[in-house]
PDB file of C-alpha atoms in Angstrom:
ATOM      1  CA  MET A  26     138.486 115.761 160.407  1.00 77.00           C
ATOM      2  CA  PHE A  27     139.173 112.533 158.477  1.00 95.00           C
ATOM      3  CA  ALA A  28     139.299 110.553 161.719  1.00 97.00           C
ATOM      4  CA  GLY A  29     137.142 109.546 164.664  1.00 98.00           C
ATOM      5  CA  SER A  30     133.387 109.053 164.385  1.00 98.00           C
ATOM      6  CA  ILE A  31     132.126 110.314 161.030  1.00 98.00           C
ATOM      7  CA  VAL A  32     128.414 109.808 160.423  1.00 98.00           C
ATOM      8  CA  ALA A  33     127.077 108.484 157.131  1.00 98.00           C
ATOM      9  CA  LEU A  34     124.051 110.736 157.468  1.00 98.00           C
ATOM     10  CA  VAL A  35     120.576 109.624 156.401  1.00 98.00           C
ATOM     11  CA  THR A  36     118.696 111.993 154.106  1.00 98.00           C
ATOM     12  CA  PRO A  37     115.421 112.785 155.908  1.00 98.00           C
ATOM     13  CA  MET A  38     112.335 113.077 153.743  1.00 98.00           C
ATOM     14  CA  ASP A  39     108.788 114.193 154.388  1.00 97.00           C
ATOM     15  CA  ILE A  40     105.764 111.959 153.914  1.00 96.00           C
ATOM     16  CA  LYS A  41     105.721 112.758 150.164  1.00 96.00           C
ATOM     17  CA  GLY A  42     109.391 111.909 149.705  1.00 96.00           C
ATOM     18  CA  ASN A  43     110.687 115.469 149.482  1.00 97.00           C
ATOM     19  CA  ILE A  44     113.784 116.506 151.421  1.00 97.00           C
ATOM     20  CA  CYS A  45     112.772 117.503 154.965  1.00 97.00           C
ATOM     21  CA  ARG A  46     114.806 120.544 156.026  1.00 97.00           C
ATOM     22  CA  TYR A  47     113.335 120.489 159.550  1.00 97.00           C
ATOM     23  CA  SER A  48     114.620 116.964 160.242  1.00 98.00           C
ATOM     24  CA  LEU A  49     117.926 117.625 158.479  1.00 98.00           C
ATOM     25  CA  LYS A  50     118.570 120.586 160.776  1.00 98.00           C
ATOM     26  CA  LYS A  51     117.629 118.524 163.828  1.00 97.00           C
ATOM     27  CA  LEU A  52     120.019 115.735 162.805  1.00 98.00           C
ATOM     28  CA  ILE A  53     122.924 118.059 162.085  1.00 98.00           C
ATOM     29  CA  ASN A  54     122.519 119.856 165.418  1.00 98.00           C
ATOM     30  CA  TYR A  55     122.381 116.474 167.151  1.00 98.00           C
ATOM     31  CA  HIS A  56     125.783 115.625 165.663  1.00 98.00           C
ATOM     32  CA  ILE A  57     127.281 119.015 166.449  1.00 98.00           C
ATOM     33  CA  ASN A  58     126.197 118.642 170.075  1.00 98.00           C
ATOM     34  CA  SER A  59     127.403 115.030 170.230  1.00 98.00           C
ATOM     35  CA  GLY A  60     130.936 115.789 169.053  1.00 98.00           C
ATOM     36  CA  THR A  61     130.771 113.851 165.781  1.00 98.00           C
ATOM     37  CA  SER A  62     133.942 114.530 163.763  1.00 98.00           C
ATOM     38  CA  ALA A  63     132.284 115.043 160.381  1.00 98.00           C
ATOM     39  CA  ILE A  64     129.203 114.338 158.278  1.00 98.00           C
ATOM     40  CA  VAL A  65     129.177 112.394 155.026  1.00 98.00           C
ATOM     41  CA  SER A  66     126.313 113.968 153.098  1.00 98.00           C
ATOM     42  CA  VAL A  67     124.547 111.872 150.426  1.00 98.00           C
ATOM     43  CA  GLY A  68     126.567 108.712 150.632  1.00 97.00           C
ATOM     44  CA  THR A  69     124.982 105.267 150.406  1.00 95.00           C
ATOM     45  CA  THR A  70     123.125 105.778 153.699  1.00 97.00           C
ATOM     46  CA  GLY A  71     121.955 109.154 152.375  1.00 98.00           C
ATOM     47  CA  GLU A  72     120.176 107.375 149.499  1.00 97.00           C
ATOM     48  CA  SER A  73     122.396 108.772 146.765  1.00 96.00           C
ATOM     49  CA  ALA A  74     121.061 106.126 144.372  1.00 94.00           C
ATOM     50  CA  THR A  75     117.525 107.563 144.379  1.00 96.00           C
ATOM     51  CA  LEU A  76     118.228 111.299 144.552  1.00 96.00           C
ATOM     52  CA  SER A  77     118.373 113.263 141.326  1.00 94.00           C
ATOM     53  CA  HIS A  78     121.617 115.065 140.452  1.00 92.00           C
ATOM     54  CA  GLU A  79     119.976 118.367 141.439  1.00 95.00           C
ATOM     55  CA  GLU A  80     118.642 116.993 144.746  1.00 97.00           C
ATOM     56  CA  HIS A  81     122.039 115.485 145.522  1.00 97.00           C
ATOM     57  CA  GLY A  82     123.697 118.879 145.197  1.00 96.00           C
ATOM     58  CA  ASN A  83     120.942 120.623 147.121  1.00 97.00           C
ATOM     59  CA  VAL A  84     121.178 118.267 150.103  1.00 98.00           C
ATOM     60  CA  VAL A  85     124.943 118.739 150.379  1.00 98.00           C
ATOM     61  CA  MET A  86     124.579 122.525 150.127  1.00 98.00           C
ATOM     62  CA  LYS A  87     121.769 122.574 152.721  1.00 98.00           C
ATOM     63  CA  THR A  88     123.932 120.464 155.009  1.00 98.00           C
ATOM     64  CA  LEU A  89     126.796 122.940 154.663  1.00 98.00           C
ATOM     65  CA  GLU A  90     124.448 125.859 155.311  1.00 98.00           C
ATOM     66  CA  ILE A  91     122.957 124.316 158.451  1.00 98.00           C
ATOM     67  CA  ALA A  92     126.334 123.074 159.711  1.00 98.00           C
ATOM     68  CA  ASN A  93     127.629 126.640 159.408  1.00 97.00           C
ATOM     69  CA  GLU A  94     131.229 125.458 159.889  1.00 97.00           C
ATOM     70  CA  ASN A  95     130.361 123.914 163.270  1.00 98.00           C
ATOM     71  CA  ILE A  96     130.993 120.441 161.863  1.00 98.00           C
ATOM     72  CA  ALA A  97     132.952 119.341 158.811  1.00 98.00           C
ATOM     73  CA  VAL A  98     131.062 118.047 155.778  1.00 98.00           C
ATOM     74  CA  ILE A  99     132.278 115.432 153.280  1.00 98.00           C
ATOM     75  CA  ALA A 100     130.285 115.154 150.055  1.00 98.00           C
ATOM     76  CA  GLY A 101     129.356 111.777 148.627  1.00 98.00           C
ATOM     77  CA  THR A 102     130.237 112.085 144.937  1.00 98.00           C
ATOM     78  CA  GLY A 103     130.573 108.524 143.666  1.00 97.00           C
ATOM     79  CA  SER A 104     128.975 107.110 140.536  1.00 96.00           C
ATOM     80  CA  ASN A 105     129.370 104.182 138.165  1.00 95.00           C
ATOM     81  CA  ASP A 106     129.753 106.788 135.430  1.00 97.00           C
ATOM     82  CA  THR A 107     133.136 108.524 135.587  1.00 98.00           C
ATOM     83  CA  ALA A 108     131.820 111.663 133.890  1.00 98.00           C
ATOM     84  CA  GLU A 109     128.975 111.961 136.406  1.00 96.00           C
ATOM     85  CA  ALA A 110     131.348 111.426 139.339  1.00 97.00           C
ATOM     86  CA  ILE A 111     133.568 114.215 137.977  1.00 98.00           C
ATOM     87  CA  SER A 112     130.545 116.487 137.510  1.00 96.00           C
ATOM     88  CA  LEU A 113     129.374 115.899 141.103  1.00 96.00           C
ATOM     89  CA  THR A 114     132.872 116.432 142.452  1.00 97.00           C
ATOM     90  CA  LYS A 115     133.341 119.701 140.587  1.00 97.00           C
ATOM     91  CA  ARG A 116     129.906 120.834 141.825  1.00 96.00           C
ATOM     92  CA  PHE A 117     131.346 121.111 145.346  1.00 98.00           C
ATOM     93  CA  GLU A 118     134.598 122.913 144.618  1.00 96.00           C
ATOM     94  CA  ASN A 119     134.807 126.075 146.742  1.00 96.00           C
ATOM     95  CA  SER A 120     131.578 125.055 148.503  1.00 97.00           C
ATOM     96  CA  GLY A 121     133.082 124.450 151.928  1.00 97.00           C
ATOM     97  CA  VAL A 122     133.199 120.644 151.914  1.00 98.00           C
ATOM     98  CA  ILE A 123     136.475 119.268 153.256  1.00 98.00           C
ATOM     99  CA  GLY A 124     136.597 116.473 150.703  1.00 98.00           C
ATOM    100  CA  CYS A 125     134.683 113.874 148.726  1.00 98.00           C
ATOM    101  CA  LEU A 126     133.828 110.220 149.290  1.00 98.00           C
ATOM    102  CA  SER A 127     133.742 108.282 146.036  1.00 98.00           C
ATOM    103  CA  VAL A 128     132.457 104.717 145.853  1.00 98.00           C
ATOM    104  CA  THR A 129     133.752 102.100 143.443  1.00 98.00           C
ATOM    105  CA  PRO A 130     131.641 101.963 140.252  1.00 97.00           C
ATOM    106  CA  TYR A 131     128.679  99.638 140.812  1.00 95.00           C
ATOM    107  CA  TYR A 132     127.053  97.287 138.289  1.00 94.00           C
ATOM    108  CA  ASN A 133     129.700  97.895 135.586  1.00 94.00           C
ATOM    109  CA  ARG A 134     132.181  95.562 137.291  1.00 95.00           C
ATOM    110  CA  PRO A 135     135.312  97.298 135.976  1.00 97.00           C
ATOM    111  CA  THR A 136     138.760  95.699 135.995  1.00 98.00           C
ATOM    112  CA  GLN A 137     141.397  96.870 138.472  1.00 98.00           C
ATOM    113  CA  GLU A 138     142.864  99.007 135.673  1.00 98.00           C
ATOM    114  CA  GLY A 139     139.394 100.463 135.087  1.00 98.00           C
ATOM    115  CA  LEU A 140     139.153 101.339 138.783  1.00 98.00           C
ATOM    116  CA  TYR A 141     142.551 103.000 138.703  1.00 98.00           C
ATOM    117  CA  GLN A 142     141.698 105.082 135.643  1.00 98.00           C
ATOM    118  CA  HIS A 143     138.257 106.011 137.075  1.00 98.00           C
ATOM    119  CA  PHE A 144     139.605 107.401 140.340  1.00 98.00           C
ATOM    120  CA  LYS A 145     142.651 108.956 138.677  1.00 98.00           C
ATOM    121  CA  ALA A 146     140.352 110.888 136.321  1.00 98.00           C
ATOM    122  CA  ILE A 147     138.223 112.137 139.229  1.00 98.00           C
ATOM    123  CA  ALA A 148     141.251 113.181 141.304  1.00 98.00           C
ATOM    124  CA  ASN A 149     142.833 114.972 138.342  1.00 98.00           C
ATOM    125  CA  SER A 150     139.641 116.997 137.824  1.00 98.00           C
ATOM    126  CA  THR A 151     139.726 118.679 141.242  1.00 98.00           C
ATOM    127  CA  ASN A 152     141.859 119.928 144.110  1.00 97.00           C
ATOM    128  CA  LEU A 153     139.418 118.530 146.687  1.00 98.00           C
ATOM    129  CA  PRO A 154     140.757 115.707 148.879  1.00 98.00           C
ATOM    130  CA  GLN A 155     139.390 112.339 147.763  1.00 98.00           C
ATOM    131  CA  LEU A 156     138.458 109.371 149.948  1.00 98.00           C
ATOM    132  CA  LEU A 157     138.076 106.104 148.069  1.00 98.00           C
ATOM    133  CA  TYR A 158     135.212 103.834 149.147  1.00 98.00           C
ATOM    134  CA  ASN A 159     135.353 100.064 148.764  1.00 98.00           C
ATOM    135  CA  VAL A 160     132.124  98.174 149.556  1.00 97.00           C
ATOM    136  CA  PRO A 161     131.946  95.083 147.309  1.00 96.00           C
ATOM    137  CA  SER A 162     128.869  93.670 149.070  1.00 93.00           C
ATOM    138  CA  ARG A 163     126.862  96.524 147.546  1.00 93.00           C
ATOM    139  CA  THR A 164     128.728  97.301 144.341  1.00 95.00           C
ATOM    140  CA  GLY A 165     129.810  93.880 143.085  1.00 94.00           C
ATOM    141  CA  CYS A 166     133.258  95.422 142.648  1.00 95.00           C
ATOM    142  CA  ASP A 167     136.249  94.883 144.953  1.00 97.00           C
ATOM    143  CA  MET A 168     139.175  97.296 144.812  1.00 98.00           C
ATOM    144  CA  LEU A 169     142.278  95.273 145.675  1.00 98.00           C
ATOM    145  CA  PRO A 170     145.116  96.534 147.908  1.00 98.00           C
ATOM    146  CA  GLU A 171     147.509  96.796 144.948  1.00 98.00           C
ATOM    147  CA  THR A 172     145.110  99.154 143.167  1.00 98.00           C
ATOM    148  CA  ILE A 173     144.623 101.202 146.336  1.00 98.00           C
ATOM    149  CA  ALA A 174     148.413 101.497 146.600  1.00 98.00           C
ATOM    150  CA  ARG A 175     148.662 102.798 143.020  1.00 98.00           C
ATOM    151  CA  LEU A 176     145.943 105.363 143.690  1.00 98.00           C
ATOM    152  CA  SER A 177     147.544 106.471 146.968  1.00 98.00           C
ATOM    153  CA  LYS A 178     150.410 107.961 144.949  1.00 98.00           C
ATOM    154  CA  ILE A 179     148.018 110.591 143.534  1.00 98.00           C
ATOM    155  CA  ASN A 180     148.394 113.699 145.698  1.00 97.00           C
ATOM    156  CA  ASN A 181     144.763 114.417 146.549  1.00 97.00           C
ATOM    157  CA  ILE A 182     143.708 110.793 147.112  1.00 98.00           C
ATOM    158  CA  ILE A 183     144.230 110.836 150.859  1.00 98.00           C
ATOM    159  CA  GLY A 184     142.623 107.625 152.137  1.00 98.00           C
ATOM    160  CA  ILE A 185     139.977 104.939 151.876  1.00 98.00           C
ATOM    161  CA  LYS A 186     136.759 103.917 153.536  1.00 98.00           C
ATOM    162  CA  GLU A 187     137.274 100.153 153.613  1.00 98.00           C
ATOM    163  CA  ALA A 188     133.961  98.334 154.133  1.00 96.00           C
ATOM    164  CA  THR A 189     134.726  94.736 153.236  1.00 95.00           C
ATOM    165  CA  GLY A 190     134.646  93.723 156.909  1.00 93.00           C
ATOM    166  CA  ASP A 191     137.833  91.745 156.179  1.00 94.00           C
ATOM    167  CA  LEU A 192     140.333  92.827 158.829  1.00 96.00           C
ATOM    168  CA  SER A 193     143.228  91.197 156.978  1.00 96.00           C
ATOM    169  CA  ARG A 194     142.892  93.958 154.390  1.00 96.00           C
ATOM    170  CA  ILE A 195     144.298  96.531 156.830  1.00 97.00           C
ATOM    171  CA  ASN A 196     147.805  95.054 156.932  1.00 96.00           C
ATOM    172  CA  GLN A 197     147.671  94.281 153.227  1.00 97.00           C
ATOM    173  CA  ILE A 198     146.971  97.955 152.483  1.00 98.00           C
ATOM    174  CA  THR A 199     149.274  99.515 155.094  1.00 97.00           C
ATOM    175  CA  ASN A 200     152.193  97.441 153.834  1.00 97.00           C
ATOM    176  CA  LEU A 201     151.765  99.035 150.395  1.00 98.00           C
ATOM    177  CA  VAL A 202     150.965 102.700 151.144  1.00 98.00           C
ATOM    178  CA  ASP A 203     152.735 105.601 152.833  1.00 97.00           C
ATOM    179  CA  GLU A 204     152.185 106.263 156.523  1.00 95.00           C
ATOM    180  CA  ASP A 205     149.988 109.301 155.948  1.00 96.00           C
ATOM    181  CA  PHE A 206     147.400 107.416 153.866  1.00 98.00           C
ATOM    182  CA  ILE A 207     144.210 107.292 155.951  1.00 98.00           C
ATOM    183  CA  LEU A 208     142.319 104.051 156.564  1.00 98.00           C
ATOM    184  CA  ILE A 209     138.750 104.461 157.829  1.00 98.00           C
ATOM    185  CA  SER A 210     136.362 101.605 158.562  1.00 98.00           C
ATOM    186  CA  GLY A 211     133.029 101.429 156.798  1.00 97.00           C
ATOM    187  CA  ASP A 212     131.707  98.527 158.860  1.00 97.00           C
ATOM    188  CA  ASP A 213     130.291  99.246 162.335  1.00 98.00           C
ATOM    189  CA  ILE A 214     130.521  95.619 163.480  1.00 97.00           C
ATOM    190  CA  THR A 215     134.301  95.367 162.954  1.00 97.00           C
ATOM    191  CA  ALA A 216     135.197  99.062 163.343  1.00 98.00           C
ATOM    192  CA  LEU A 217     136.801  98.801 166.782  1.00 98.00           C
ATOM    193  CA  GLU A 218     138.996  95.896 165.701  1.00 98.00           C
ATOM    194  CA  PHE A 219     139.831  97.920 162.586  1.00 98.00           C
ATOM    195  CA  MET A 220     141.003 100.813 164.762  1.00 98.00           C
ATOM    196  CA  LYS A 221     143.052  98.478 166.960  1.00 97.00           C
ATOM    197  CA  LEU A 222     144.958  97.524 163.820  1.00 97.00           C
ATOM    198  CA  GLY A 223     145.696 101.121 162.865  1.00 96.00           C
ATOM    199  CA  GLY A 224     142.499 102.523 161.365  1.00 97.00           C
ATOM    200  CA  LYS A 225     141.798 106.171 162.117  1.00 98.00           C
ATOM    201  CA  GLY A 226     138.035 105.961 162.657  1.00 98.00           C
ATOM    202  CA  ILE A 227     134.684 104.915 161.216  1.00 98.00           C
ATOM    203  CA  ILE A 228     132.208 106.280 158.710  1.00 98.00           C
ATOM    204  CA  SER A 229     129.272 104.959 160.653  1.00 98.00           C
ATOM    205  CA  VAL A 230     125.622 104.063 160.164  1.00 98.00           C
ATOM    206  CA  THR A 231     125.128 103.459 163.902  1.00 98.00           C
ATOM    207  CA  ALA A 232     126.315 107.019 164.626  1.00 98.00           C
ATOM    208  CA  ASN A 233     123.051 108.329 163.132  1.00 98.00           C
ATOM    209  CA  ILE A 234     121.295 107.278 166.333  1.00 98.00           C
ATOM    210  CA  ALA A 235     124.131 106.651 168.824  1.00 98.00           C
ATOM    211  CA  ALA A 236     126.380 109.611 168.072  1.00 98.00           C
ATOM    212  CA  LYS A 237     127.861 110.191 171.531  1.00 98.00           C
ATOM    213  CA  GLU A 238     128.554 106.489 172.004  1.00 98.00           C
ATOM    214  CA  MET A 239     130.370 106.190 168.669  1.00 98.00           C
ATOM    215  CA  VAL A 240     132.402 109.324 169.433  1.00 98.00           C
ATOM    216  CA  LYS A 241     133.425 107.822 172.774  1.00 98.00           C
ATOM    217  CA  ILE A 242     134.431 104.479 171.244  1.00 98.00           C
ATOM    218  CA  CYS A 243     136.648 106.280 168.731  1.00 98.00           C
ATOM    219  CA  GLN A 244     138.183 108.501 171.402  1.00 98.00           C
ATOM    220  CA  LEU A 245     138.980 105.515 173.632  1.00 98.00           C
ATOM    221  CA  ALA A 246     140.446 103.612 170.700  1.00 98.00           C
ATOM    222  CA  SER A 247     142.679 106.547 169.749  1.00 97.00           C
ATOM    223  CA  GLN A 248     143.913 106.599 173.366  1.00 98.00           C
ATOM    224  CA  LYS A 249     144.466 102.802 173.182  1.00 98.00           C
ATOM    225  CA  LYS A 250     141.998 102.291 176.049  1.00 98.00           C
ATOM    226  CA  PHE A 251     140.674  99.209 174.323  1.00 98.00           C
ATOM    227  CA  ASN A 252     139.111  97.502 177.365  1.00 98.00           C
ATOM    228  CA  GLN A 253     136.816 100.489 177.957  1.00 98.00           C
ATOM    229  CA  ALA A 254     136.102 100.797 174.250  1.00 98.00           C
ATOM    230  CA  ASN A 255     135.234  97.092 174.090  1.00 98.00           C
ATOM    231  CA  LYS A 256     132.687  97.397 176.888  1.00 98.00           C
ATOM    232  CA  LEU A 257     130.853 100.242 175.180  1.00 98.00           C
ATOM    233  CA  ASN A 258     131.093  98.601 171.773  1.00 98.00           C
ATOM    234  CA  GLN A 259     129.638  95.340 173.104  1.00 98.00           C
ATOM    235  CA  ARG A 260     126.674  97.303 174.421  1.00 97.00           C
ATOM    236  CA  LEU A 261     126.068  98.564 170.888  1.00 98.00           C
ATOM    237  CA  MET A 262     126.790  95.277 169.101  1.00 98.00           C
ATOM    238  CA  PHE A 263     123.121  94.211 168.925  1.00 97.00           C
ATOM    239  CA  LEU A 264     122.401  97.574 167.317  1.00 98.00           C
ATOM    240  CA  HIS A 265     125.318  97.382 164.849  1.00 98.00           C
ATOM    241  CA  LYS A 266     123.862  94.096 163.624  1.00 98.00           C
ATOM    242  CA  ALA A 267     120.156  94.980 163.781  1.00 98.00           C
ATOM    243  CA  LEU A 268     120.610  98.070 161.622  1.00 98.00           C
ATOM    244  CA  PHE A 269     121.509  95.770 158.737  1.00 97.00           C
ATOM    245  CA  CYS A 270     118.611  93.325 159.154  1.00 98.00           C
ATOM    246  CA  GLU A 271     117.286  94.875 155.931  1.00 98.00           C
ATOM    247  CA  SER A 272     119.131  96.903 153.302  1.00 97.00           C
ATOM    248  CA  ASN A 273     120.639 100.090 154.693  1.00 97.00           C
ATOM    249  CA  PRO A 274     119.198 102.712 155.380  1.00 98.00           C
ATOM    250  CA  ILE A 275     115.801 101.058 155.965  1.00 98.00           C
ATOM    251  CA  ALA A 276     116.392 100.122 159.615  1.00 98.00           C
ATOM    252  CA  VAL A 277     118.384 103.176 160.674  1.00 98.00           C
ATOM    253  CA  LYS A 278     115.724 105.536 159.315  1.00 98.00           C
ATOM    254  CA  TRP A 279     113.041 103.659 161.250  1.00 98.00           C
ATOM    255  CA  ALA A 280     115.172 103.841 164.409  1.00 98.00           C
ATOM    256  CA  ALA A 281     115.892 107.544 163.918  1.00 97.00           C
ATOM    257  CA  LYS A 282     112.178 108.230 163.678  1.00 97.00           C
ATOM    258  CA  LYS A 283     111.501 106.072 166.739  1.00 96.00           C
ATOM    259  CA  LEU A 284     114.023 108.079 168.727  1.00 96.00           C
ATOM    260  CA  GLY A 285     112.563 111.399 167.560  1.00 95.00           C
ATOM    261  CA  LEU A 286     115.586 112.411 165.489  1.00 97.00           C
ATOM    262  CA  ILE A 287     113.605 112.665 162.248  1.00 97.00           C
ATOM    263  CA  LYS A 288     109.888 113.209 161.669  1.00 97.00           C
ATOM    264  CA  TYR A 289     109.306 110.492 159.054  1.00 97.00           C
ATOM    265  CA  ASP A 290     111.125 107.330 158.003  1.00 97.00           C
ATOM    266  CA  THR A 291     110.149 107.839 154.357  1.00 98.00           C
ATOM    267  CA  LEU A 292     112.196 105.976 151.753  1.00 98.00           C
ATOM    268  CA  ARG A 293     112.079 106.063 147.989  1.00 96.00           C
ATOM    269  CA  LEU A 294     111.274 103.006 145.939  1.00 96.00           C
ATOM    270  CA  PRO A 295     112.685 100.463 145.461  1.00 97.00           C
ATOM    271  CA  MET A 296     113.447 100.799 149.199  1.00 97.00           C
ATOM    272  CA  THR A 297     110.430  99.882 151.327  1.00 97.00           C
ATOM    273  CA  PRO A 298     109.557 100.429 155.026  1.00 97.00           C
ATOM    274  CA  LEU A 299     110.999  98.192 157.729  1.00 98.00           C
ATOM    275  CA  SER A 300     108.956  95.006 158.124  1.00 98.00           C
ATOM    276  CA  ILE A 301     106.922  94.439 161.299  1.00 98.00           C
ATOM    277  CA  ILE A 302     109.070  91.483 162.361  1.00 97.00           C
ATOM    278  CA  ASN A 303     112.259  93.515 162.010  1.00 98.00           C
ATOM    279  CA  GLN A 304     110.745  96.533 163.755  1.00 97.00           C
ATOM    280  CA  SER A 305     110.601  94.336 166.853  1.00 97.00           C
ATOM    281  CA  LYS A 306     114.234  93.294 166.343  1.00 97.00           C
ATOM    282  CA  VAL A 307     115.482  96.873 165.975  1.00 97.00           C
ATOM    283  CA  LYS A 308     113.401  98.049 168.936  1.00 97.00           C
ATOM    284  CA  GLN A 309     114.959  95.377 171.157  1.00 96.00           C
ATOM    285  CA  ALA A 310     118.418  96.386 169.951  1.00 97.00           C
ATOM    286  CA  LEU A 311     117.703 100.018 170.851  1.00 97.00           C
ATOM    287  CA  ILE A 312     116.627  98.977 174.321  1.00 96.00           C
ATOM    288  CA  LYS A 313     119.681  96.736 174.839  1.00 95.00           C
ATOM    289  CA  SER A 314     121.888  99.603 173.732  1.00 95.00           C
ATOM    290  CA  GLY A 315     120.279 101.933 176.270  1.00 94.00           C
ATOM    291  CA  LEU A 316     119.216 104.498 173.696  1.00 92.00           C
ATOM    292  CA  GLN A 317     116.397 106.736 174.975  1.00 71.00           C
ATOM    293  CA  ILE A 318     114.244 103.778 175.956  1.00 54.00           C
ATOM    294  CA  GLY A 319     111.359 106.058 176.851  1.00 50.00           C
ATOM    295  CA  ASN A 320     110.950 106.969 173.188  1.00 51.00           C
ATOM    296  CA  CYS A 321     110.840 103.345 172.022  1.00 47.00           C
ATOM    297  CA  ARG A 322     107.082 102.966 171.988  1.00 39.00           C
TER     298      ARG A 322
END
């Protein structure tokens, strides 16, 4: 369940910005039917930064309810405030989530010792499996391999979503951790190369709208059928790139609406709708990827 194609699920909202249960159910069923390994609920792509603490918990619990054990759910529980991250984590104990994804503290710019103490405190507060999440392009904070190695010694810290896009990090980390420590890519563009080097899968933005294709790429990679995986991945490469033409999840929400997966592409300020010029770019990427072209109107 901590391998293969895991979707970093968008949080669908109605035209007024309230959580849209109808679209959430449609998305979750889409992933169940597509064979997606697991859902990350209310991670970065799920707009965790603009949901209230109560909404955050409600979305994860609604996701669990709709999933009904037909697909595993990982709760996004990261914060730049250690106490809040602990509170969110404890909120989901005995809820049915299989684990938590916890991002490095943003804005604070802690030292490596600060990072170690932050994640140690979270892990010690719960029995839930913990996935670290390193994405310095968004947080301004880079967790170094030596710190990851220290944290890997804590029993319920089981792996990391590594989203630097720096493939050299894989060997740096694997040389320092035990064999059972899980490395998962957080970067769609380099994910296949990441898996070639020993990664177990991807927590994917692209999977929101190309679920079956991302499942297939991960399956082929796990079987070491890299030529076939490369062909499919190259078909999606325009899409991998186009979905980040503006800050995530602006483009992927627009694409999900275009493909009929959600009713509205509503975002909360300070996120704003996809620009007209980039709508054209994302539309062309959808067409090149062969995704339900008839719906791209």
